[in-house]
Amino acid sequence: MSTLERVRQRLKAHPMALDAMLAAGVLVCMVAGSFVDPHGKDGVTWGLRSPDGLSLVLIALGAAALVLRRRAPRTVLAFTGTVSLVESVTGDPRAPVAMSAVIALYTVASTTDRPTTWRIGLLTMTVLTGAAMLAGPLPWYAQENLAIFAWTGIGATAGDAVRSRRAFVQAIRERAERAERTREEEARRRVAEERLRIARDLHDVVAHHIALVNVQAGVAAHVMDKRPDQAKEALAHVREASRSALNELRATVGLLRQSGDPEAPTEPAPGLDRLDELVSTFRNAGLRVEVARADHGTTLPAAVDLAAYRVIQEALTNVQKHAGTEAKAEVSVVRVGPRIEITVLDDGAGEHPAPEGGGHGLLGMRERVTALRGTLTTGPRYGGGFRVHAILPVDNRSGADGEPG
């Protein structure tokens, strides 16, 4: 960022300081103008003059009022207009006190609507110009009187133009933000609709074929001893139904793949038996990890085993990304009755994703655990750090015996 840009940002952050600088500049201009006499003996010649004390006091008051022009623009306009009116009537030679009223009128016009600008602008021009022409020491057609009319009109017009431009830019910005929100909402709606459609297709495929498999398997079990030929025929139907289910599932899931997606892995899905290997990768990356396990002899279903592994993997990844270089992580796997509990703690000082919304990692963990009818709690620890706690059922079967969900 350049020096000019830094100064501009600093002035925007302190508008009172900017107004004080403006008031000082206006004061210098009015004081300098009060010592210049454009009327010489031989026509329009420039010379020096000595302003009276009252003019200098009015100049100082008009400039000082501009410091508050943002806080009370109409009050400042009324005050500077009164000061200019007094100077127009009593000043001889006249000082350019009306300059402060022009700045105040510009401020009012830039902060209000157009009808109000018209009313206040016309009132200010009429009062100041009329007083200068009718009650001032100069003749009514003097250039100073016409200049008051011109400069007050310019101040009101410039302020209205600035206000219109600000409103136009704000309208464009709001329209762009609204379009962006609409586009994001439309994308989320389409994703939700597509997920629902795929879920319905999968449900139809699985429910139909699994129900058929369940019936035929029951028939085979019932007639296995007395009529083995019929049991063999029922098992053939089971095999055919399962093959059809696999083919339709493969076709449905294949719709989600793109041409550049990698092939499906052929190795088994990871589980807690590979926890030591997973922890070693984080240790090699510099993260201190301690592991405590009390689940020996527990055989987990494949889905539960994979979910436990992924929860630990994502939790340690968040520790490495957000907890800081000096953080230490603790992983515990405990079998408690019909459940297995996964806990990942860290003592880092960094900021993890918010537990309510979180990033995609926390959302993915929660979806995995919820799909298995488990619970997941995440949040900061008292005294610093973060905690991830997942409770997964060892037996994740759902629904009635043999009935598809």
PDB file of C-alpha atoms in Angstrom, residues 53-313:
ATOM      1  CA  GLY A  53     -11.529  43.141  13.853  1.00  0.00           C
ATOM      2  CA  LEU A  54     -15.154  42.053  13.503  1.00  0.00           C
ATOM      3  CA  SER A  55     -14.456  40.480  10.116  1.00  0.00           C
ATOM      4  CA  LEU A  56     -11.546  38.480  11.518  1.00  0.00           C
ATOM      5  CA  VAL A  57     -13.727  37.274  14.404  1.00  0.00           C
ATOM      6  CA  LEU A  58     -16.484  36.210  12.004  1.00  0.00           C
ATOM      7  CA  ILE A  59     -13.903  34.424   9.838  1.00  0.00           C
ATOM      8  CA  ALA A  60     -12.623  32.476  12.833  1.00  0.00           C
ATOM      9  CA  LEU A  61     -16.158  31.535  13.959  1.00  0.00           C
ATOM     10  CA  GLY A  62     -17.218  30.398  10.489  1.00  0.00           C
ATOM     11  CA  ALA A  63     -14.113  28.242  10.034  1.00  0.00           C
ATOM     12  CA  ALA A  64     -14.381  26.717  13.525  1.00  0.00           C
ATOM     13  CA  ALA A  65     -17.989  25.677  12.904  1.00  0.00           C
ATOM     14  CA  LEU A  66     -16.898  23.535   9.938  1.00  0.00           C
ATOM     15  CA  VAL A  67     -15.235  21.074  12.320  1.00  0.00           C
ATOM     16  CA  LEU A  68     -18.742  19.857  13.261  1.00  0.00           C
ATOM     17  CA  ARG A  69     -20.173  19.829   9.742  1.00  0.00           C
ATOM     18  CA  ARG A  70     -20.626  16.028   9.642  1.00  0.00           C
ATOM     19  CA  ARG A  71     -22.271  15.770  13.052  1.00  0.00           C
ATOM     20  CA  ALA A  72     -24.762  18.611  12.667  1.00  0.00           C
ATOM     21  CA  PRO A  73     -24.760  19.793   9.029  1.00  0.00           C
ATOM     22  CA  ARG A  74     -27.921  21.908   9.176  1.00  0.00           C
ATOM     23  CA  THR A  75     -26.934  23.572  12.430  1.00  0.00           C
ATOM     24  CA  VAL A  76     -23.517  24.406  11.013  1.00  0.00           C
ATOM     25  CA  LEU A  77     -25.168  25.797   7.851  1.00  0.00           C
ATOM     26  CA  ALA A  78     -27.464  27.990   9.920  1.00  0.00           C
ATOM     27  CA  PHE A  79     -24.537  29.277  11.996  1.00  0.00           C
ATOM     28  CA  THR A  80     -22.201  29.953   9.053  1.00  0.00           C
ATOM     29  CA  GLY A  81     -25.090  31.510   7.108  1.00  0.00           C
ATOM     30  CA  THR A  82     -25.769  33.878  10.017  1.00  0.00           C
ATOM     31  CA  VAL A  83     -22.083  34.765  10.254  1.00  0.00           C
ATOM     32  CA  SER A  84     -21.947  35.409   6.495  1.00  0.00           C
ATOM     33  CA  LEU A  85     -25.124  37.487   6.696  1.00  0.00           C
ATOM     34  CA  VAL A  86     -23.630  39.700   9.406  1.00  0.00           C
ATOM     35  CA  GLU A  87     -20.448  40.132   7.397  1.00  0.00           C
ATOM     36  CA  SER A  88     -22.369  40.999   4.232  1.00  0.00           C
ATOM     37  CA  VAL A  89     -24.242  43.749   6.017  1.00  0.00           C
ATOM     38  CA  THR A  90     -21.498  45.216   8.218  1.00  0.00           C
ATOM     39  CA  GLY A  91     -18.240  44.421   6.444  1.00  0.00           C
ATOM     40  CA  ASP A  92     -16.551  47.372   4.769  1.00  0.00           C
ATOM     41  CA  PRO A  93     -14.307  46.257   3.183  1.00  0.00           C
ATOM     42  CA  ARG A  94     -16.100  42.930   3.019  1.00  0.00           C
ATOM     43  CA  ALA A  95     -14.270  39.666   3.957  1.00  0.00           C
ATOM     44  CA  PRO A  96     -15.026  36.316   2.235  1.00  0.00           C
ATOM     45  CA  VAL A  97     -16.845  34.797   5.220  1.00  0.00           C
ATOM     46  CA  ALA A  98     -19.462  33.314   2.865  1.00  0.00           C
ATOM     47  CA  MET A  99     -16.906  30.657   1.921  1.00  0.00           C
ATOM     48  CA  SER A 100     -17.700  28.789   5.164  1.00  0.00           C
ATOM     49  CA  ALA A 101     -21.427  28.888   4.322  1.00  0.00           C
ATOM     50  CA  VAL A 102     -20.722  27.446   0.864  1.00  0.00           C
ATOM     51  CA  ILE A 103     -18.845  24.488   2.429  1.00  0.00           C
ATOM     52  CA  ALA A 104     -21.661  23.951   4.938  1.00  0.00           C
ATOM     53  CA  LEU A 105     -24.275  24.063   2.158  1.00  0.00           C
ATOM     54  CA  TYR A 106     -22.291  21.467   0.196  1.00  0.00           C
ATOM     55  CA  THR A 107     -22.273  19.194   3.257  1.00  0.00           C
ATOM     56  CA  VAL A 108     -26.040  19.502   3.723  1.00  0.00           C
ATOM     57  CA  ALA A 109     -26.697  18.792   0.036  1.00  0.00           C
ATOM     58  CA  SER A 110     -24.440  15.712   0.069  1.00  0.00           C
ATOM     59  CA  THR A 111     -26.187  14.193   3.104  1.00  0.00           C
ATOM     60  CA  THR A 112     -29.865  14.825   2.364  1.00  0.00           C
ATOM     61  CA  ASP A 113     -32.354  14.225  -0.439  1.00  0.00           C
ATOM     62  CA  ARG A 114     -32.838  16.367  -3.535  1.00  0.00           C
ATOM     63  CA  PRO A 115     -36.063  18.184  -2.541  1.00  0.00           C
ATOM     64  CA  THR A 116     -34.511  19.224   0.753  1.00  0.00           C
ATOM     65  CA  THR A 117     -31.389  20.369  -1.097  1.00  0.00           C
ATOM     66  CA  TRP A 118     -33.502  22.529  -3.398  1.00  0.00           C
ATOM     67  CA  ARG A 119     -35.369  24.147  -0.538  1.00  0.00           C
ATOM     68  CA  ILE A 120     -32.323  24.797   1.644  1.00  0.00           C
ATOM     69  CA  GLY A 121     -30.153  25.841  -1.315  1.00  0.00           C
ATOM     70  CA  LEU A 122     -32.669  28.353  -2.638  1.00  0.00           C
ATOM     71  CA  LEU A 123     -33.254  29.748   0.842  1.00  0.00           C
ATOM     72  CA  THR A 124     -29.522  30.163   1.472  1.00  0.00           C
ATOM     73  CA  MET A 125     -28.888  31.794  -1.920  1.00  0.00           C
ATOM     74  CA  THR A 126     -31.855  34.137  -1.568  1.00  0.00           C
ATOM     75  CA  VAL A 127     -31.076  35.272   1.975  1.00  0.00           C
ATOM     76  CA  LEU A 128     -27.317  35.780   1.530  1.00  0.00           C
ATOM     77  CA  THR A 129     -27.509  37.324  -1.933  1.00  0.00           C
ATOM     78  CA  GLY A 130     -30.518  39.513  -1.070  1.00  0.00           C
ATOM     79  CA  ALA A 131     -28.912  40.798   2.144  1.00  0.00           C
ATOM     80  CA  ALA A 132     -25.646  41.531   0.322  1.00  0.00           C
ATOM     81  CA  MET A 133     -27.434  43.404  -2.476  1.00  0.00           C
ATOM     82  CA  LEU A 134     -29.923  45.362  -0.362  1.00  0.00           C
ATOM     83  CA  ALA A 135     -28.118  46.111   2.903  1.00  0.00           C
ATOM     84  CA  GLY A 136     -24.429  45.848   2.043  1.00  0.00           C
ATOM     85  CA  PRO A 137     -22.046  48.770   1.549  1.00  0.00           C
ATOM     86  CA  LEU A 138     -21.480  47.846  -2.115  1.00  0.00           C
ATOM     87  CA  PRO A 139     -23.972  48.539  -4.941  1.00  0.00           C
ATOM     88  CA  TRP A 140     -26.386  45.678  -5.650  1.00  0.00           C
ATOM     89  CA  TYR A 141     -24.736  44.835  -8.999  1.00  0.00           C
ATOM     90  CA  ALA A 142     -21.247  44.467  -7.473  1.00  0.00           C
ATOM     91  CA  GLN A 143     -19.266  41.346  -8.415  1.00  0.00           C
ATOM     92  CA  GLU A 144     -19.021  40.255  -4.782  1.00  0.00           C
ATOM     93  CA  ASN A 145     -22.829  40.055  -4.557  1.00  0.00           C
ATOM     94  CA  LEU A 146     -23.121  38.038  -7.755  1.00  0.00           C
ATOM     95  CA  ALA A 147     -20.281  35.821  -6.570  1.00  0.00           C
ATOM     96  CA  ILE A 148     -22.244  34.931  -3.408  1.00  0.00           C
ATOM     97  CA  PHE A 149     -25.166  33.855  -5.588  1.00  0.00           C
ATOM     98  CA  ALA A 150     -22.910  31.800  -7.883  1.00  0.00           C
ATOM     99  CA  TRP A 151     -20.873  30.094  -5.152  1.00  0.00           C
ATOM    100  CA  THR A 152     -23.875  29.086  -3.053  1.00  0.00           C
ATOM    101  CA  GLY A 153     -25.472  27.598  -6.164  1.00  0.00           C
ATOM    102  CA  ILE A 154     -22.271  25.718  -6.983  1.00  0.00           C
ATOM    103  CA  GLY A 155     -22.063  24.368  -3.406  1.00  0.00           C
ATOM    104  CA  ALA A 156     -25.611  23.029  -3.478  1.00  0.00           C
ATOM    105  CA  THR A 157     -25.194  21.530  -6.968  1.00  0.00           C
ATOM    106  CA  ALA A 158     -21.870  19.872  -6.149  1.00  0.00           C
ATOM    107  CA  GLY A 159     -23.240  18.371  -2.930  1.00  0.00           C
ATOM    108  CA  ASP A 160     -26.281  16.981  -4.741  1.00  0.00           C
ATOM    109  CA  ALA A 161     -24.039  15.476  -7.438  1.00  0.00           C
ATOM    110  CA  VAL A 162     -21.847  13.783  -4.832  1.00  0.00           C
ATOM    111  CA  ARG A 163     -24.922  12.407  -3.042  1.00  0.00           C
ATOM    112  CA  SER A 164     -26.316  11.052  -6.324  1.00  0.00           C
ATOM    113  CA  ARG A 165     -23.018   9.364  -7.168  1.00  0.00           C
ATOM    114  CA  ARG A 166     -22.795   7.752  -3.731  1.00  0.00           C
ATOM    115  CA  ALA A 167     -26.346   6.462  -4.061  1.00  0.00           C
ATOM    116  CA  PHE A 168     -25.611   5.102  -7.532  1.00  0.00           C
ATOM    117  CA  VAL A 169     -22.453   3.290  -6.390  1.00  0.00           C
ATOM    118  CA  GLN A 170     -24.283   1.893  -3.352  1.00  0.00           C
ATOM    119  CA  ALA A 171     -27.127   0.669  -5.542  1.00  0.00           C
ATOM    120  CA  ILE A 172     -24.683  -1.098  -7.878  1.00  0.00           C
ATOM    121  CA  ARG A 173     -22.906  -2.697  -4.912  1.00  0.00           C
ATOM    122  CA  GLU A 174     -26.175  -3.896  -3.368  1.00  0.00           C
ATOM    123  CA  ARG A 175     -27.347  -5.246  -6.719  1.00  0.00           C
ATOM    124  CA  ALA A 176     -24.105  -7.178  -7.147  1.00  0.00           C
ATOM    125  CA  GLU A 177     -24.299  -8.578  -3.613  1.00  0.00           C
ATOM    126  CA  ARG A 178     -27.941  -9.539  -4.106  1.00  0.00           C
ATOM    127  CA  ALA A 179     -27.116 -11.263  -7.381  1.00  0.00           C
ATOM    128  CA  GLU A 180     -24.267 -13.141  -5.708  1.00  0.00           C
ATOM    129  CA  ARG A 181     -26.516 -14.266  -2.857  1.00  0.00           C
ATOM    130  CA  THR A 182     -29.195 -15.344  -5.323  1.00  0.00           C
ATOM    131  CA  ARG A 183     -26.660 -17.298  -7.347  1.00  0.00           C
ATOM    132  CA  GLU A 184     -25.308 -19.056  -4.251  1.00  0.00           C
ATOM    133  CA  GLU A 185     -28.811 -19.854  -3.006  1.00  0.00           C
ATOM    134  CA  GLU A 186     -29.765 -21.249  -6.400  1.00  0.00           C
ATOM    135  CA  ALA A 187     -26.644 -23.411  -6.440  1.00  0.00           C
ATOM    136  CA  ARG A 188     -27.364 -24.707  -2.937  1.00  0.00           C
ATOM    137  CA  ARG A 189     -30.983 -25.409  -3.880  1.00  0.00           C
ATOM    138  CA  ARG A 190     -29.954 -27.373  -6.939  1.00  0.00           C
ATOM    139  CA  VAL A 191     -27.394 -29.347  -4.961  1.00  0.00           C
ATOM    140  CA  ALA A 192     -30.036 -30.160  -2.331  1.00  0.00           C
ATOM    141  CA  GLU A 193     -32.524 -31.229  -5.003  1.00  0.00           C
ATOM    142  CA  GLU A 194     -29.926 -33.420  -6.685  1.00  0.00           C
ATOM    143  CA  ARG A 195     -28.977 -35.009  -3.377  1.00  0.00           C
ATOM    144  CA  LEU A 196     -32.628 -35.707  -2.664  1.00  0.00           C
ATOM    145  CA  ARG A 197     -33.124 -37.247  -6.093  1.00  0.00           C
ATOM    146  CA  ILE A 198     -30.080 -39.482  -5.717  1.00  0.00           C
ATOM    147  CA  ALA A 199     -31.149 -40.454  -2.205  1.00  0.00           C
ATOM    148  CA  ARG A 200     -34.588 -41.438  -3.515  1.00  0.00           C
ATOM    149  CA  ASP A 201     -33.049 -43.485  -6.331  1.00  0.00           C
ATOM    150  CA  LEU A 202     -30.732 -45.272  -3.921  1.00  0.00           C
ATOM    151  CA  HIS A 203     -33.583 -45.882  -1.517  1.00  0.00           C
ATOM    152  CA  ASP A 204     -35.751 -47.351  -4.256  1.00  0.00           C
ATOM    153  CA  VAL A 205     -32.963 -49.618  -5.484  1.00  0.00           C
ATOM    154  CA  VAL A 206     -31.862 -50.817  -2.068  1.00  0.00           C
ATOM    155  CA  ALA A 207     -35.344 -51.137  -0.556  1.00  0.00           C
ATOM    156  CA  HIS A 208     -36.735 -53.195  -3.425  1.00  0.00           C
ATOM    157  CA  HIS A 209     -33.876 -55.627  -3.837  1.00  0.00           C
ATOM    158  CA  ILE A 210     -33.079 -56.022  -0.136  1.00  0.00           C
ATOM    159  CA  ALA A 211     -36.748 -56.753   0.589  1.00  0.00           C
ATOM    160  CA  LEU A 212     -36.682 -59.391  -2.159  1.00  0.00           C
ATOM    161  CA  VAL A 213     -33.469 -60.873  -0.769  1.00  0.00           C
ATOM    162  CA  ASN A 214     -35.011 -60.951   2.703  1.00  0.00           C
ATOM    163  CA  VAL A 215     -38.100 -62.829   1.501  1.00  0.00           C
ATOM    164  CA  GLN A 216     -36.180 -65.367  -0.573  1.00  0.00           C
ATOM    165  CA  ALA A 217     -33.660 -65.955   2.194  1.00  0.00           C
ATOM    166  CA  GLY A 218     -36.532 -66.624   4.595  1.00  0.00           C
ATOM    167  CA  VAL A 219     -38.036 -69.103   2.148  1.00  0.00           C
ATOM    168  CA  ALA A 220     -34.683 -70.863   1.719  1.00  0.00           C
ATOM    169  CA  ALA A 221     -34.200 -71.137   5.466  1.00  0.00           C
ATOM    170  CA  HIS A 222     -37.715 -72.540   5.889  1.00  0.00           C
ATOM    171  CA  VAL A 223     -37.492 -75.258   3.242  1.00  0.00           C
ATOM    172  CA  MET A 224     -33.783 -76.045   3.483  1.00  0.00           C
ATOM    173  CA  ASP A 225     -34.247 -79.385   5.258  1.00  0.00           C
ATOM    174  CA  LYS A 226     -37.443 -80.699   3.662  1.00  0.00           C
ATOM    175  CA  ARG A 227     -37.260 -79.342   0.102  1.00  0.00           C
ATOM    176  CA  PRO A 228     -33.660 -78.574  -0.811  1.00  0.00           C
ATOM    177  CA  ASP A 229     -34.532 -78.065  -4.499  1.00  0.00           C
ATOM    178  CA  GLN A 230     -36.876 -75.210  -3.628  1.00  0.00           C
ATOM    179  CA  ALA A 231     -34.285 -73.793  -1.207  1.00  0.00           C
ATOM    180  CA  LYS A 232     -31.718 -73.894  -3.998  1.00  0.00           C
ATOM    181  CA  GLU A 233     -34.117 -72.041  -6.280  1.00  0.00           C
ATOM    182  CA  ALA A 234     -34.734 -69.386  -3.571  1.00  0.00           C
ATOM    183  CA  LEU A 235     -30.977 -68.883  -3.121  1.00  0.00           C
ATOM    184  CA  ALA A 236     -30.659 -68.430  -6.874  1.00  0.00           C
ATOM    185  CA  HIS A 237     -33.253 -65.667  -6.645  1.00  0.00           C
ATOM    186  CA  VAL A 238     -31.271 -64.129  -3.790  1.00  0.00           C
ATOM    187  CA  ARG A 239     -28.138 -64.163  -5.913  1.00  0.00           C
ATOM    188  CA  GLU A 240     -29.940 -62.615  -8.891  1.00  0.00           C
ATOM    189  CA  ALA A 241     -31.537 -59.891  -6.753  1.00  0.00           C
ATOM    190  CA  SER A 242     -28.228 -58.999  -5.113  1.00  0.00           C
ATOM    191  CA  ARG A 243     -26.506 -58.836  -8.510  1.00  0.00           C
ATOM    192  CA  SER A 244     -29.239 -56.535  -9.845  1.00  0.00           C
ATOM    193  CA  ALA A 245     -28.949 -54.328  -6.755  1.00  0.00           C
ATOM    194  CA  LEU A 246     -25.182 -54.021  -7.206  1.00  0.00           C
ATOM    195  CA  ASN A 247     -25.545 -53.174 -10.890  1.00  0.00           C
ATOM    196  CA  GLU A 248     -28.155 -50.484 -10.244  1.00  0.00           C
ATOM    197  CA  LEU A 249     -26.123 -49.041  -7.370  1.00  0.00           C
ATOM    198  CA  ARG A 250     -23.057 -48.931  -9.593  1.00  0.00           C
ATOM    199  CA  ALA A 251     -25.035 -47.158 -12.319  1.00  0.00           C
ATOM    200  CA  THR A 252     -26.537 -44.636  -9.898  1.00  0.00           C
ATOM    201  CA  VAL A 253     -23.255 -43.811  -8.212  1.00  0.00           C
ATOM    202  CA  GLY A 254     -21.557 -43.651 -11.603  1.00  0.00           C
ATOM    203  CA  LEU A 255     -23.706 -40.663 -12.465  1.00  0.00           C
ATOM    204  CA  LEU A 256     -21.881 -38.707  -9.785  1.00  0.00           C
ATOM    205  CA  ARG A 257     -18.462 -39.323 -11.286  1.00  0.00           C
ATOM    206  CA  GLN A 258     -16.790 -37.130 -13.838  1.00  0.00           C
ATOM    207  CA  SER A 259     -14.443 -38.121 -16.613  1.00  0.00           C
ATOM    208  CA  GLY A 260     -11.349 -36.980 -14.736  1.00  0.00           C
ATOM    209  CA  ASP A 261     -12.146 -38.679 -11.418  1.00  0.00           C
ATOM    210  CA  PRO A 262      -9.638 -41.316 -10.257  1.00  0.00           C
ATOM    211  CA  GLU A 263     -10.543 -44.959 -10.261  1.00  0.00           C
ATOM    212  CA  ALA A 264     -12.013 -46.434  -7.124  1.00  0.00           C
ATOM    213  CA  PRO A 265      -9.372 -47.829  -4.732  1.00  0.00           C
ATOM    214  CA  THR A 266      -8.989 -51.583  -4.601  1.00  0.00           C
ATOM    215  CA  GLU A 267      -7.367 -51.746  -1.147  1.00  0.00           C
ATOM    216  CA  PRO A 268      -9.545 -52.211   1.961  1.00  0.00           C
ATOM    217  CA  ALA A 269     -10.975 -49.150   3.665  1.00  0.00           C
ATOM    218  CA  PRO A 270      -8.805 -47.963   6.565  1.00  0.00           C
ATOM    219  CA  GLY A 271      -9.803 -48.590  10.165  1.00  0.00           C
ATOM    220  CA  LEU A 272      -8.482 -48.377  13.694  1.00  0.00           C
ATOM    221  CA  ASP A 273      -6.016 -51.169  12.961  1.00  0.00           C
ATOM    222  CA  ARG A 274      -4.073 -48.540  10.995  1.00  0.00           C
ATOM    223  CA  LEU A 275      -4.209 -45.909  13.730  1.00  0.00           C
ATOM    224  CA  ASP A 276      -0.501 -46.231  14.530  1.00  0.00           C
ATOM    225  CA  GLU A 277       0.348 -45.664  10.884  1.00  0.00           C
ATOM    226  CA  LEU A 278      -1.888 -42.589  10.778  1.00  0.00           C
ATOM    227  CA  VAL A 279      -0.381 -41.121  13.935  1.00  0.00           C
ATOM    228  CA  SER A 280       3.119 -41.701  12.580  1.00  0.00           C
ATOM    229  CA  THR A 281       2.406 -39.518   9.564  1.00  0.00           C
ATOM    230  CA  PHE A 282       1.451 -36.615  11.832  1.00  0.00           C
ATOM    231  CA  ARG A 283       4.452 -37.183  14.060  1.00  0.00           C
ATOM    232  CA  ASN A 284       6.732 -37.105  11.052  1.00  0.00           C
ATOM    233  CA  ALA A 285       5.155 -33.764  10.155  1.00  0.00           C
ATOM    234  CA  GLY A 286       6.176 -32.338  13.543  1.00  0.00           C
ATOM    235  CA  LEU A 287       2.983 -32.766  15.568  1.00  0.00           C
ATOM    236  CA  ARG A 288       3.297 -34.284  19.020  1.00  0.00           C
ATOM    237  CA  VAL A 289       0.629 -36.970  19.410  1.00  0.00           C
ATOM    238  CA  GLU A 290      -0.066 -39.345  22.288  1.00  0.00           C
ATOM    239  CA  VAL A 291      -2.397 -42.319  21.887  1.00  0.00           C
ATOM    240  CA  ALA A 292      -4.287 -44.221  24.592  1.00  0.00           C
ATOM    241  CA  ARG A 293      -6.467 -47.211  23.667  1.00  0.00           C
ATOM    242  CA  ALA A 294      -8.841 -49.319  25.743  1.00  0.00           C
ATOM    243  CA  ASP A 295     -10.640 -51.171  22.953  1.00  0.00           C
ATOM    244  CA  HIS A 296      -8.552 -54.325  22.661  1.00  0.00           C
ATOM    245  CA  GLY A 297     -10.493 -57.317  21.435  1.00  0.00           C
ATOM    246  CA  THR A 298     -13.246 -55.176  19.917  1.00  0.00           C
ATOM    247  CA  THR A 299     -14.274 -55.998  16.380  1.00  0.00           C
ATOM    248  CA  LEU A 300     -16.050 -53.078  14.773  1.00  0.00           C
ATOM    249  CA  PRO A 301     -18.330 -53.096  11.726  1.00  0.00           C
ATOM    250  CA  ALA A 302     -16.617 -51.767   8.646  1.00  0.00           C
ATOM    251  CA  ALA A 303     -18.669 -48.544   8.601  1.00  0.00           C
ATOM    252  CA  VAL A 304     -17.995 -47.808  12.273  1.00  0.00           C
ATOM    253  CA  ASP A 305     -14.309 -48.660  11.917  1.00  0.00           C
ATOM    254  CA  LEU A 306     -13.971 -46.331   8.928  1.00  0.00           C
ATOM    255  CA  ALA A 307     -15.895 -43.509  10.652  1.00  0.00           C
ATOM    256  CA  ALA A 308     -13.688 -43.747  13.762  1.00  0.00           C
ATOM    257  CA  TYR A 309     -10.561 -43.606  11.608  1.00  0.00           C
ATOM    258  CA  ARG A 310     -11.817 -40.611   9.626  1.00  0.00           C
ATOM    259  CA  VAL A 311     -12.824 -38.705  12.763  1.00  0.00           C
ATOM    260  CA  ILE A 312      -9.347 -39.098  14.232  1.00  0.00           C
ATOM    261  CA  GLN A 313      -7.738 -38.213  10.893  1.00  0.00           C
TER     262      GLN A 313
END
